[in-house]
mmCIF file of C-alpha atoms in Angstrom:
data_model
loop_
_atom_site.group_PDB
_atom_site.id
_atom_site.type_symbol
_atom_site.label_atom_id
_atom_site.label_comp_id
_atom_site.label_asym_id
_atom_site.label_seq_id
_atom_site.Cartn_x
_atom_site.Cartn_y
_atom_site.Cartn_z
ATOM 1 C CA UNK A 230 -0.032 -0.135 -0.046
ATOM 2 C CA UNK A 231 0.968 3.743 -0.367
ATOM 3 C CA UNK A 232 2.503 5.695 2.608
ATOM 4 C CA UNK A 233 -0.257 7.068 4.730
ATOM 5 C CA UNK A 234 -0.336 9.302 7.635
ATOM 6 C CA UNK A 235 0.293 13.011 8.434
ATOM 7 C CA UNK A 236 3.494 14.831 7.209
ATOM 8 C CA UNK A 237 5.343 14.223 10.433
ATOM 9 C CA UNK A 238 4.678 10.328 10.761
ATOM 10 C CA UNK A 239 4.326 8.121 7.687
ATOM 11 C CA UNK A 240 3.076 4.159 7.561
ATOM 12 C CA UNK A 241 3.780 2.027 4.503
ATOM 13 C CA UNK A 242 3.248 -1.679 4.309
ATOM 14 C CA UNK A 243 6.415 -3.109 2.717
ATOM 15 C CA UNK A 244 5.564 -6.627 2.547
ATOM 16 C CA UNK A 245 2.824 -9.032 3.809
ATOM 17 C CA UNK A 246 2.639 -8.187 7.737
ATOM 18 C CA UNK A 247 5.659 -5.807 7.813
ATOM 19 C CA UNK A 248 4.809 -2.161 8.369
ATOM 20 C CA UNK A 249 7.266 0.798 8.082
ATOM 21 C CA UNK A 250 6.811 3.690 10.354
ATOM 22 C CA UNK A 251 8.849 6.915 9.339
ATOM 23 C CA UNK A 252 9.408 9.839 11.357
ATOM 24 C CA UNK A 253 9.275 12.715 8.686
ATOM 25 C CA UNK A 254 10.697 15.999 9.960
ATOM 26 C CA UNK A 255 13.905 16.056 7.780
ATOM 27 C CA UNK A 256 14.309 19.950 8.282
ATOM 28 C CA UNK A 257 14.768 19.470 11.897
ATOM 29 C CA UNK A 258 16.663 16.150 11.624
ATOM 30 C CA UNK A 259 13.497 14.491 12.739
ATOM 31 C CA UNK A 260 13.755 15.963 16.092
ATOM 32 C CA UNK A 261 10.800 14.828 18.522
ATOM 33 C CA UNK A 262 8.235 17.383 19.307
ATOM 34 C CA UNK A 263 4.940 16.840 21.097
ATOM 35 C CA UNK A 264 3.074 16.435 17.634
ATOM 36 C CA UNK A 265 5.464 13.662 16.464
ATOM 37 C CA UNK A 266 5.417 11.827 19.818
ATOM 38 C CA UNK A 267 1.579 12.043 19.987
ATOM 39 C CA UNK A 268 1.194 10.809 16.474
ATOM 40 C CA UNK A 269 3.622 7.982 16.770
ATOM 41 C CA UNK A 270 2.114 6.817 19.861
ATOM 42 C CA UNK A 271 -1.208 6.731 18.161
ATOM 43 C CA UNK A 272 0.043 4.794 15.166
ATOM 44 C CA UNK A 273 1.951 2.324 17.063
ATOM 45 C CA UNK A 274 -0.988 1.660 19.194
ATOM 46 C CA UNK A 275 -3.229 1.183 16.147
ATOM 47 C CA UNK A 276 -0.658 -1.102 14.409
ATOM 48 C CA UNK A 277 -0.310 -3.126 17.481
ATOM 49 C CA UNK A 278 -4.145 -4.060 17.530
ATOM 50 C CA UNK A 279 -4.115 -4.874 13.767
ATOM 51 C CA UNK A 280 -4.042 -8.730 13.409
ATOM 52 C CA UNK A 281 -2.766 -7.958 9.938
ATOM 53 C CA UNK A 282 0.566 -6.287 11.406
ATOM 54 C CA UNK A 283 3.250 -8.820 12.360
ATOM 55 C CA UNK A 284 6.382 -6.646 12.683
ATOM 56 C CA UNK A 285 6.793 -3.022 12.795
ATOM 57 C CA UNK A 286 10.208 -1.083 11.396
ATOM 58 C CA UNK A 287 10.732 2.490 12.801
ATOM 59 C CA UNK A 288 13.167 4.815 10.974
ATOM 60 C CA UNK A 289 13.796 8.411 10.107
ATOM 61 C CA UNK A 290 13.530 10.291 6.976
ATOM 62 C CA UNK A 291 16.495 11.659 5.070
ATOM 63 C CA UNK A 292 19.131 9.463 6.446
ATOM 64 C CA UNK A 293 18.672 10.520 10.116
ATOM 65 C CA UNK A 294 16.908 8.519 12.594
ATOM 66 C CA UNK A 295 16.176 11.188 15.299
ATOM 67 C CA UNK A 296 18.628 13.941 16.410
ATOM 68 C CA UNK A 297 16.979 14.335 19.953
ATOM 69 C CA UNK A 298 14.244 16.149 21.430
ATOM 70 C CA UNK A 299 12.975 19.515 20.259
ATOM 71 C CA UNK A 300 14.752 21.647 22.727
ATOM 72 C CA UNK A 301 13.053 24.845 21.572
ATOM 73 C CA UNK A 302 9.746 23.238 22.503
ATOM 74 C CA UNK A 303 10.964 21.683 25.649
ATOM 75 C CA UNK A 304 12.753 24.595 27.304
ATOM 76 C CA UNK A 305 9.737 26.308 28.261
ATOM 77 C CA UNK A 306 7.846 23.309 29.570
ATOM 78 C CA UNK A 307 7.339 22.989 33.396
ATOM 79 C CA UNK A 308 7.132 19.593 35.603
ATOM 80 C CA UNK A 309 3.189 20.173 35.297
ATOM 81 C CA UNK A 310 3.237 20.397 31.532
ATOM 82 C CA UNK A 311 4.972 16.989 31.316
ATOM 83 C CA UNK A 312 2.514 15.555 33.750
ATOM 84 C CA UNK A 313 -0.574 16.757 32.077
ATOM 85 C CA UNK A 314 0.566 16.097 28.433
ATOM 86 C CA UNK A 315 2.132 12.769 29.239
ATOM 87 C CA UNK A 316 5.039 13.504 26.999
ATOM 88 C CA UNK A 317 6.499 9.884 27.403
ATOM 89 C CA UNK A 318 3.313 8.164 26.200
ATOM 90 C CA UNK A 319 5.019 6.972 23.204
ATOM 91 C CA UNK A 320 7.540 4.881 25.037
ATOM 92 C CA UNK A 321 4.715 3.368 27.241
ATOM 93 C CA UNK A 322 2.880 2.214 24.140
ATOM 94 C CA UNK A 323 6.294 0.756 22.586
ATOM 95 C CA UNK A 324 6.966 -0.995 26.060
ATOM 96 C CA UNK A 325 3.682 -2.612 25.760
ATOM 97 C CA UNK A 326 3.546 -3.159 22.015
ATOM 98 C CA UNK A 327 3.140 -7.097 21.282
ATOM 99 C CA UNK A 328 4.478 -6.951 17.770
ATOM 100 C CA UNK A 329 8.314 -7.046 17.239
ATOM 101 C CA UNK A 330 9.742 -3.483 16.642
ATOM 102 C CA UNK A 331 13.001 -3.109 14.798
ATOM 103 C CA UNK A 332 14.720 0.409 14.788
ATOM 104 C CA UNK A 333 16.535 1.145 11.436
ATOM 105 C CA UNK A 334 19.347 3.817 12.211
ATOM 106 C CA UNK A 335 21.207 6.090 9.990
ATOM 107 C CA UNK A 336 22.829 9.173 10.932
ATOM 108 C CA UNK A 337 21.968 10.353 14.674
ATOM 109 C CA UNK A 338 20.063 8.660 17.208
ATOM 110 C CA UNK A 339 20.528 11.254 20.130
ATOM 111 C CA UNK A 340 18.933 11.766 23.494
ATOM 112 C CA UNK A 341 15.109 11.110 22.769
ATOM 113 C CA UNK A 342 16.090 9.408 19.591
ATOM 114 C CA UNK A 343 18.418 7.129 21.425
ATOM 115 C CA UNK A 344 15.768 6.320 23.966
ATOM 116 C CA UNK A 345 13.442 5.728 20.896
ATOM 117 C CA UNK A 346 15.589 3.057 19.378
ATOM 118 C CA UNK A 347 16.395 1.456 22.931
ATOM 119 C CA UNK A 348 12.613 1.114 23.097
ATOM 120 C CA UNK A 349 12.616 -1.291 20.198
ATOM 121 C CA UNK A 350 13.350 -5.200 20.450
ATOM 122 C CA UNK A 351 16.185 -4.747 17.812
ATOM 123 C CA UNK A 352 18.493 -1.929 16.507
ATOM 124 C CA UNK A 353 19.940 -2.212 12.920
ATOM 125 C CA UNK A 354 22.314 0.923 12.262
ATOM 126 C CA UNK A 355 24.307 2.034 9.505
ATOM 127 C CA UNK A 356 28.227 2.132 10.303
ATOM 128 C CA UNK A 357 28.185 5.747 10.388
ATOM 129 C CA UNK A 358 25.468 6.048 12.893
ATOM 130 C CA UNK A 359 25.896 7.925 16.203
ATOM 131 C CA UNK A 360 24.337 7.330 19.333
ATOM 132 C CA UNK A 361 24.289 9.508 22.607
ATOM 133 C CA UNK A 362 22.340 10.362 25.723
ATOM 134 C CA UNK A 363 23.739 14.043 25.791
ATOM 135 C CA UNK A 364 20.922 15.477 28.247
ATOM 136 C CA UNK A 365 23.515 15.984 30.973
ATOM 137 C CA UNK A 366 25.197 18.607 28.696
ATOM 138 C CA UNK A 367 21.937 20.845 28.945
ATOM 139 C CA UNK A 368 21.478 20.338 32.717
ATOM 140 C CA UNK A 369 19.026 17.598 32.704
ATOM 141 C CA UNK A 370 19.343 13.644 32.238
ATOM 142 C CA UNK A 371 17.450 11.074 30.152
ATOM 143 C CA UNK A 372 13.842 11.011 31.188
ATOM 144 C CA UNK A 373 12.200 8.381 28.890
ATOM 145 C CA UNK A 374 14.006 5.029 29.762
ATOM 146 C CA UNK A 375 17.502 5.878 28.500
ATOM 147 C CA UNK A 376 19.171 5.307 31.759
ATOM 148 C CA UNK A 377 17.270 2.146 32.666
ATOM 149 C CA UNK A 378 16.994 0.602 29.308
ATOM 150 C CA UNK A 379 20.581 1.240 28.667
ATOM 151 C CA UNK A 380 21.692 -0.104 32.116
ATOM 152 C CA UNK A 381 19.811 -3.357 31.385
ATOM 153 C CA UNK A 382 21.321 -3.793 27.861
ATOM 154 C CA UNK A 383 24.996 -2.776 28.293
ATOM 155 C CA UNK A 384 25.626 -2.881 31.988
ATOM 156 C CA UNK A 385 26.257 -0.178 34.648
ATOM 157 C CA UNK A 386 29.969 0.874 33.656
ATOM 158 C CA UNK A 387 29.309 1.682 29.949
ATOM 159 C CA UNK A 388 25.928 3.158 30.853
ATOM 160 C CA UNK A 389 27.560 5.400 33.371
ATOM 161 C CA UNK A 390 30.217 6.521 30.756
ATOM 162 C CA UNK A 391 27.397 7.478 28.180
ATOM 163 C CA UNK A 392 25.002 9.389 30.358
ATOM 164 C CA UNK A 393 27.647 11.190 32.565
ATOM 165 C CA UNK A 394 29.561 12.410 29.671
ATOM 166 C CA UNK A 395 27.145 12.771 26.904
ATOM 167 C CA UNK A 396 29.672 11.534 24.323
ATOM 168 C CA UNK A 397 28.724 10.097 20.959
ATOM 169 C CA UNK A 398 29.234 6.359 20.225
ATOM 170 C CA UNK A 399 29.880 5.093 16.973
ATOM 171 C CA UNK A 400 27.980 2.008 15.486
ATOM 172 C CA UNK A 401 30.745 -0.437 15.633
ATOM 173 C CA UNK A 402 31.627 0.389 19.134
ATOM 174 C CA UNK A 403 27.830 0.291 20.106
ATOM 175 C CA UNK A 404 27.675 -2.984 18.521
ATOM 176 C CA UNK A 405 30.730 -4.194 20.536
ATOM 177 C CA UNK A 406 29.044 -2.932 23.701
ATOM 178 C CA UNK A 407 25.929 -5.260 23.035
ATOM 179 C CA UNK A 408 23.840 -2.157 21.999
ATOM 180 C CA UNK A 409 22.929 -3.162 18.502
ATOM 181 C CA UNK A 410 21.561 -6.139 16.668
ATOM 182 C CA UNK A 411 23.259 -5.532 13.342
ATOM 183 C CA UNK A 412 25.635 -3.165 11.775
ATOM 184 C CA UNK A 413 25.409 -2.595 8.066
ATOM 185 C CA UNK A 414 27.090 -0.254 5.505
ATOM 186 C CA UNK A 415 25.971 3.191 5.323
ATOM 187 C CA UNK A 416 22.504 3.605 3.700
ATOM 188 C CA UNK A 417 21.764 -0.030 4.109
ATOM 189 C CA UNK A 418 20.183 -0.147 7.699
ATOM 190 C CA UNK A 419 16.595 -0.011 6.541
ATOM 191 C CA UNK A 420 17.122 -2.746 4.054
ATOM 192 C CA UNK A 421 18.817 -4.869 6.773
ATOM 193 C CA UNK A 422 15.936 -4.248 9.106
ATOM 194 C CA UNK A 423 13.424 -5.097 6.647
ATOM 195 C CA UNK A 424 15.304 -8.232 6.063
ATOM 196 C CA UNK A 425 15.155 -9.254 9.649
ATOM 197 C CA UNK A 426 11.390 -8.384 9.645
ATOM 198 C CA UNK A 427 10.901 -10.799 6.698
ATOM 199 C CA UNK A 428 12.620 -13.665 8.420
ATOM 200 C CA UNK A 429 10.457 -12.957 11.544
ATOM 201 C CA UNK A 430 7.149 -12.888 9.522
ATOM 202 C CA UNK A 431 8.043 -16.367 8.254
ATOM 203 C CA UNK A 432 8.157 -17.805 11.846
ATOM 204 C CA UNK A 433 4.862 -18.819 13.802
ATOM 205 C CA UNK A 434 2.960 -15.875 15.105
ATOM 206 C CA UNK A 435 1.983 -17.421 18.604
ATOM 207 C CA UNK A 436 5.657 -18.429 19.263
ATOM 208 C CA UNK A 437 6.907 -14.908 18.255
ATOM 209 C CA UNK A 438 4.371 -13.250 20.629
ATOM 210 C CA UNK A 439 5.052 -15.597 23.396
ATOM 211 C CA UNK A 440 8.954 -15.189 22.955
ATOM 212 C CA UNK A 441 8.647 -11.368 23.165
ATOM 213 C CA UNK A 442 6.254 -11.602 26.062
ATOM 214 C CA UNK A 443 8.608 -13.883 28.170
ATOM 215 C CA UNK A 444 11.684 -11.853 27.418
ATOM 216 C CA UNK A 445 9.932 -8.286 28.373
ATOM 217 C CA UNK A 446 8.623 -9.597 31.549
ATOM 218 C CA UNK A 447 11.413 -12.014 32.506
ATOM 219 C CA UNK A 448 14.004 -9.191 32.029
ATOM 220 C CA UNK A 449 12.770 -7.582 35.161
ATOM 221 C CA UNK A 450 11.968 -10.647 37.148
ATOM 222 C CA UNK A 451 13.856 -12.963 39.211
ATOM 223 C CA UNK A 452 15.686 -15.677 37.400
ATOM 224 C CA UNK A 453 13.545 -18.206 39.185
ATOM 225 C CA UNK A 454 10.341 -16.237 38.010
ATOM 226 C CA UNK A 455 11.445 -15.883 34.553
ATOM 227 C CA UNK A 456 12.300 -19.590 34.056
ATOM 228 C CA UNK A 457 8.954 -20.473 35.370
ATOM 229 C CA UNK A 458 7.407 -18.224 32.846
ATOM 230 C CA UNK A 459 9.417 -19.410 30.086
ATOM 231 C CA UNK A 460 8.450 -23.050 30.895
ATOM 232 C CA UNK A 461 4.812 -22.224 31.102
ATOM 233 C CA UNK A 462 4.958 -20.479 27.610
ATOM 234 C CA UNK A 463 6.893 -23.238 26.164
ATOM 235 C CA UNK A 464 4.233 -25.675 27.265
ATOM 236 C CA UNK A 465 1.249 -23.817 26.108
ATOM 237 C CA UNK A 466 2.725 -23.557 22.634
ATOM 238 C CA UNK A 467 2.296 -27.409 22.643
ATOM 239 C CA UNK A 468 -1.419 -26.791 22.197
ATOM 240 C CA UNK A 469 -0.964 -24.743 19.046
ATOM 241 C CA UNK A 470 -1.805 -25.949 15.369
ATOM 242 C CA UNK A 471 1.530 -24.163 14.493
ATOM 243 C CA UNK A 472 3.537 -26.521 16.763
ATOM 244 C CA UNK A 473 2.023 -29.341 15.206
ATOM 245 C CA UNK A 474 2.642 -28.184 11.735
ATOM 246 C CA UNK A 475 6.374 -27.271 12.495
ATOM 247 C CA UNK A 476 7.467 -30.293 13.932
ATOM 248 C CA UNK A 477 5.527 -32.348 11.184
ATOM 249 C CA UNK A 478 7.193 -30.185 8.477
ATOM 250 C CA UNK A 479 10.596 -30.744 10.138
ATOM 251 C CA UNK A 480 10.148 -34.491 10.073
ATOM 252 C CA UNK A 481 8.722 -34.560 6.471
ATOM 253 C CA UNK A 482 11.696 -32.274 5.290
ATOM 254 C CA UNK A 483 9.467 -29.565 3.779
ATOM 255 C CA UNK A 484 8.782 -25.860 4.583
ATOM 256 C CA UNK A 485 6.055 -25.309 7.281
ATOM 257 C CA UNK A 486 2.986 -23.365 6.652
ATOM 258 C CA UNK A 487 2.139 -21.465 9.910
ATOM 259 C CA UNK A 488 -1.488 -19.945 10.413
ATOM 260 C CA UNK A 489 -1.144 -18.325 13.690
ATOM 261 C CA UNK A 490 -3.413 -20.732 15.476
#
């Protein structure tokens, strides 16, 4: 289908079940303002509830992911404004999304843009991409999951280095930290993300949903609780038609045809 949405956030179905969401504010390097965050939350929530959607790929227009939050808008905001406007709603929607989210990053993913990428399940980046949480340089700190998601991804010491200095980290170094899923040549991050999405779409939907749910919840649970959750989800999948089809196809040496049941 053709791209739809308003001019700041575009949606396009690129393959069966794969939807591309593009932040489109290239004149400001896709800096996040309240309009973009509100529209992005609405779109992601709609896609999450659409059974035709299997995987969501998030990117930025004009070879830049998101260069940060719009400081011109944020500078005049009060604590009450943040509370009333629920300026972090998009991150809550992403955390609760049952569909796999893949960030395709070229150029800058700074501040809120870095947090947006961190809220995805996988990050694919061009080798020239730069990541940073530079909020400390303007007298504040990450406020949309940056400290907590990064801490859970790369550990305390590397996270402290990034958030206390605000320095930029290149894609190759970010990958070595365990920050990224894949590094591509410049200009190929979107293609890499879409290729990953196509591979996921070929897998059984119920298993994909269960895997994401177990990893999301298990990451914040005790090991004992997480292992129990994993085991229960594993057992439940044995009631699915896709489990029967997958194992039968393997033994018959043919490609399985998954139905999502």
